[in-house]
Structure formats: C-alpha cells, structure tokens
Amino acid sequence: MSRTHAYNQPRGPDGSARRYLAYGADYNPEQWSREVWAEDVRLMREAGVNIVNLGIFSWARIQTGPNTWDFTWLDEVMDLLHDNGITVDLATATASPPAWLTTAHPEILPVTHTGETLWPGARQHWRPTSPVFREHALRLAEAMAERYGNHPALVAWHVSNELGCHNIYDYSEDAATAFRGWLRHRYGTLDALNHAWGTAFWSQHYTDWEQILPPRLAASHANPTQQLDFKRFSSDALLEYFRAEREILRRLTPHVPVTTNFMVMGHITGMNYAEWAHEVDFVSNDHYVHPGPQRLDELSFSANLTSGLARGRPWYLMEHSTSAVNWQPVNVPKAPGELSRDSLLHVAHGADAVCYFQWRQSAAGAEKYHSAMVPHAGADSRVFREVTELGRVLGEDLAEVAGTERRRSRTAIIIDWESRWAVERDSLPRSGLDHHQEALDWYSAFLDLGVRADVVPSDAPLEGYDTVIAPMLNVLPQDVADHLTAYVNGGGHLVTTYFSGVVDQNDHVHPGGSPGPLRELLGIRVEEFAPLLDGASLALDDGSVATLWSDDLAVIDPSVTVLASYASGHLSGQPAITRRSAPGGGSATYVSTHLNRKDLTALSKKLLETFGVHSELPEDLRERVELTVRAGESAEYWFLTNRTEESVSLAGLAGEPLTGLSKTGEHTLPARGTVVLRVPSGS
Ligand code: GAL
C-alpha cells in the first residue's frame, strides 16, 4: 500500500484513533533529576499537555559505549508519562552522536567546503553519507524500536531531528564517493554529465568518474550545474538516510507512523521538502519567527506552505517557541497574546499539533536562554499562564477542529526549490536574489488585500485555482512549462516575474531569450537583463517604483496589453508589466521588476479584479485581519488573526465564536489576538 501523503495521526491519549489537537513540547528529562520529572508531569497535566517529543538528544545516555546500553531511565520516563495520560512521539535518538563514537571514528565528522572538520562539541556532527555513522545510528534506531515498539505511550516515531539543520552540506571523501554514485545514477554516462555540466567551458571536461568532486573551495566560481547538482544530491543524501531509519521502524513497528521535523521557514533552503513530503507518514514542521515587518506574514506563509506540502491534510507543528529564542542577534520575547496568536495561526493553516521547543527551560547548555513552556521563573509566570490557557483552548474550545482540512483558496503561489537554489548561487546577473522572499512579498500583498492564497510546491496540481503566481521561476524544464501552458489554456490566470524561465534542468540557458518556453504564452521576449544597483530605482508610468531588477523586453504578440511601462532610465517607454489573454479565457502576466509592498499590493488588486478574485472579508477588515479557513463536514472554521497592534471590530461577521470572544458580547478581535468562528457549511 502506498503511504504517499497518508495522514496517519498518532493515537490519542485515550488510545483511540479519535482526532484531537495535540499539545506539548520536546521533553529532555535527562537534564533533570527524578524529583523534577514528578513536577514535570504534574505541570504537564495542568497545562493540558498530551504529547511530548522525547529522547531527541539522548544517544549518549542510552548507548554509553559500543556495547553498553542504559534504557532504565527512559523506561521510567515512558512509564511515568503513560501513567499520566501523556503520549510520546519518540525520537530514534540518532541526532547527535556520542563522544565515544566520534573518538573511535573521527571519519564520521563532516567537512566544510574549505576542508575544515566540524568537530564534536555542538550537535549533528555527522556526515549524511558516512557508512560508519549509518551502521551505528541504524543499530540504535533498531534497539529503540525493539525496546519501545509496543510501549503504550508510543504514538509516533521521530526520526533523528531537523535533518540537515547543521550538516546539509558535507564535502568529505564519503560525500565525494556518494556524489559520484548519485551522478552516475542521474546521468548514466560521462558524456551526459559533461554535456549537462557544460564542461567544454573553462577546460572542465571529465574523462573518469573519479575526477569528479563536490564543489569544494575553488579558484573562482565553481561550475554552476555542479553546484546545483550538489544541492540536489545533498537533499537526496539526507532523504536517503531518513529512508534507511524509516525502513527499520516500518519493519519492526508497522503500526506506528513515522515522521521527521521539517524546517519550512524563510532562511532554510537546503532540503527539497516537496520531495521529502512524499516520504513521511505525516508532515511535521518546526518554525521560529524572525523579527521584522513581515514577522507574522512569514509565519503564515511557512505554515501555509507546510499545509501545501501536506496536500491540505492536517500536519504537526513539532516545534516553535513560547517566547524568545537564543540564536538571533537580539532575542526578543513575545508580547502578551503572541504565544497564543502565533500557535493558532499554525492551527489555522492545518496544524493538528502545537508543540514547542522545549518543555522546561534548560539550566545549562547552549540553549539555556531559549524560552520554554516552563520558564526559569517557574509556573508562576505569564508564559506558563498563557501556556495553560492555550492548552485549554486547544483541548476544549477548538477540539472539533481536529482532523479538518484546509479549505482551498482560489489563488496559489508556487515555491520551487530548484529555482530557490539556482538564484542563491554566485555568478548571476545580480546577487541578492531571493525566490522565497519574492513569493513572500506577493503573499503579503494578498494578505493586505484580504485575499487568501495557498502556498504550494511546484509539483502540486493546479486544477481548481483561478490564479497562480509563479515568482522567479528560474529553473523551468519543458514539462513544467507545458503544465503552466496547459493551465492557462484551460482558463487559468498565470502571473510570473523577472528571472523566470531562464534555464532548463541542467542550468542551461533557454535559447532565444527568457522566459524560454513561456515566451509564446506570455507574448514577450527578454532581450537583456538589466539588474539595478542596490539603492537604485526606476519609475514606472503607473506611479510605481521599480527596484532590484528590470528587463529590456520586447512584445512579440500584438494581442499583449502593456499594463505599465518604464518611465525613467534607458528603458524609458518600454514595457515593464504585460498581460496576454489566452483563447480559453485565461491569461499570462509578466512582471519584469521588483515592486515595493504598496505598489505590489496595488498591482495585485488590479490583477485580482481582472481575474474576478475577491476578498471574503468585509472591506474594513482587509489588511488588518488574516482569514484562514478549515473545512469540516458540516461546518467551516474561520480563523481570524489580528495582524495589527490594535483591537479590530468584527461587527457584521456571522458565525458562532468558538474561542477568542465571549459567546455573547461585543465581537472585538483583540490586539495580537485570534478569533475562531464556526460557520455552517454553504452559508
Ligand atoms: C531547533 C532544534 C531544537 C532547538 C531549537 C531552538 O532547530 O530542533 O533542538 O535547538 O531549534 O530554537
């Protein structure tokens, strides 16, 4: 039976398959005495915790030497949790190898592109391709499955932890060997590889597979296709490692779903989760907010994309923070209400679990200044009171939301990992390009208009979407272009932007000018890229301001409408934003530059009006409130999230409040607050 995209939710605390909203945290009891464990479970019950992620960094305490094991403390913790009605998402404990292993086998340590070893002393110091590491880690995973596979507290397996967080790019000899194997599989022959990598350039021709290396520090720009392939390989190598652990777990405990925590957030690009999402029994994600003007939008965007990866089905928020983290330059705490608002925004986008890093704030170690559910100040603290109130909301007010799926929007925004990788490289027309940021900017513009958009991976089906935004789709193989063309010819409205359709899957430039295989569909052809210096800008004749990039483009189809032209610089008078209508009622729009938030919102408004896409929110709530909808069998759940620091009146919105409002009083959405309304389906 194929498990692709199955959603096997862990069993509930009562042992049944009943849907519930899970609530909990990473639990690291090895940092504490037994007296503290007793207090932990008491407070967990008080806070409504029903799941913990356990054993994540416990390897050194479980396997104390090559052939010595100590499960007694973990047995005790598992029993204690079970006796208190708390379920366990149990880690295979392989995330951070113990000192005895790295001392005996320093050949498992990763190597940077400059040839430096990443020594033990932090965590995740292992090569994804090391056969020695794999042998030891798989032995541990097997021992864990044998020991706890039938423990009544166990509801899910948590493979390793945040695979690739620190060790995604390893340039060691093991990596070189595995990279060659991966390339042989991809290309079959050296001729094919030489063609794909364009090795006629700079005398890079290979005559033997053994000559090929990872893109280590070189005299100048490394071969771009080699760099792109190394990113593909690095993502695949870790995925392959995940599969190896997963297969052991499935063999020994076929009844227990297997997951691993993704890191779908703006600054993490290494793992192609569009591919990984097919391999887990349910999608889990970790998310940490970044301060700044798009803080909340980025949270929403990442949660939305996680839902896209889960194909709209419920997913697990495995980690986020109750308040400050410890790894940003300045670690700002969350203001009152933000703990709950941030958590519920993930639920709004389909999370059926709200978990934090971590349960109890550490007294020692690198993360002792990272917030937790139980802070240093103890249970008599605002954080713990907010934690307990959220536990009540999830367990009581929102219980019926569990298991419901995200209602599809009419608009999709596409994220493409390969384009992301291709534009973050060197030797481009301009540095500082950011595929993810461009997509996020469109998302923010839509939120400002009160329009819901789904963020989806580029392999997601597009049927049912009226509008698709595909920003900076730099890597455009013919089959993806065909897919988009069919979408437009079937009546869909496509919007794409600068630096799209530039190269194929080998990073070879499409001849004839970008957007390559979309030229005809868009009715335009870019003759020359004209990136702008940092700080420089151009005027458009609709009053907008263009930064970052411009294109010297020609209209090649007389039916194309020019929506805006450049009004300054040497491109003055030439088209900047164009639209071509397709025969079946669809259209294809090209935006050749980067617009600031206000101008992008104004453009999005015009486009959406033309496409007939409207906000579901009353006019006065748009921009100030994000609406996200989960759909149950007989009702929809409207999550209204306050995007501002002021309260917002919800007068005029129908629906029965489940949380965030008194059931009878004034419908006012508090600053930094969330309201959930139950709206009968079809109303
Ligand atoms: C995650 C990690 C946790 C903890 C957390 C801190 O990357 O999985 O173990 O380090 O970050 O924010």
XYZ file of C-alpha atoms in Angstrom, residues 19 228 231 307 413 433 449 485 514 638:
10
model
C -8.854 13.097 16.223
C 23.020 22.818 -8.446
C 22.373 20.789 -3.709
C -0.066 22.667 4.530
C 1.605 30.934 -5.003
C 18.007 37.448 -5.433
C -5.989 42.812 0.184
C 0.759 26.475 -20.522
C 13.700 34.293 -21.368
C -12.925 30.730 10.205
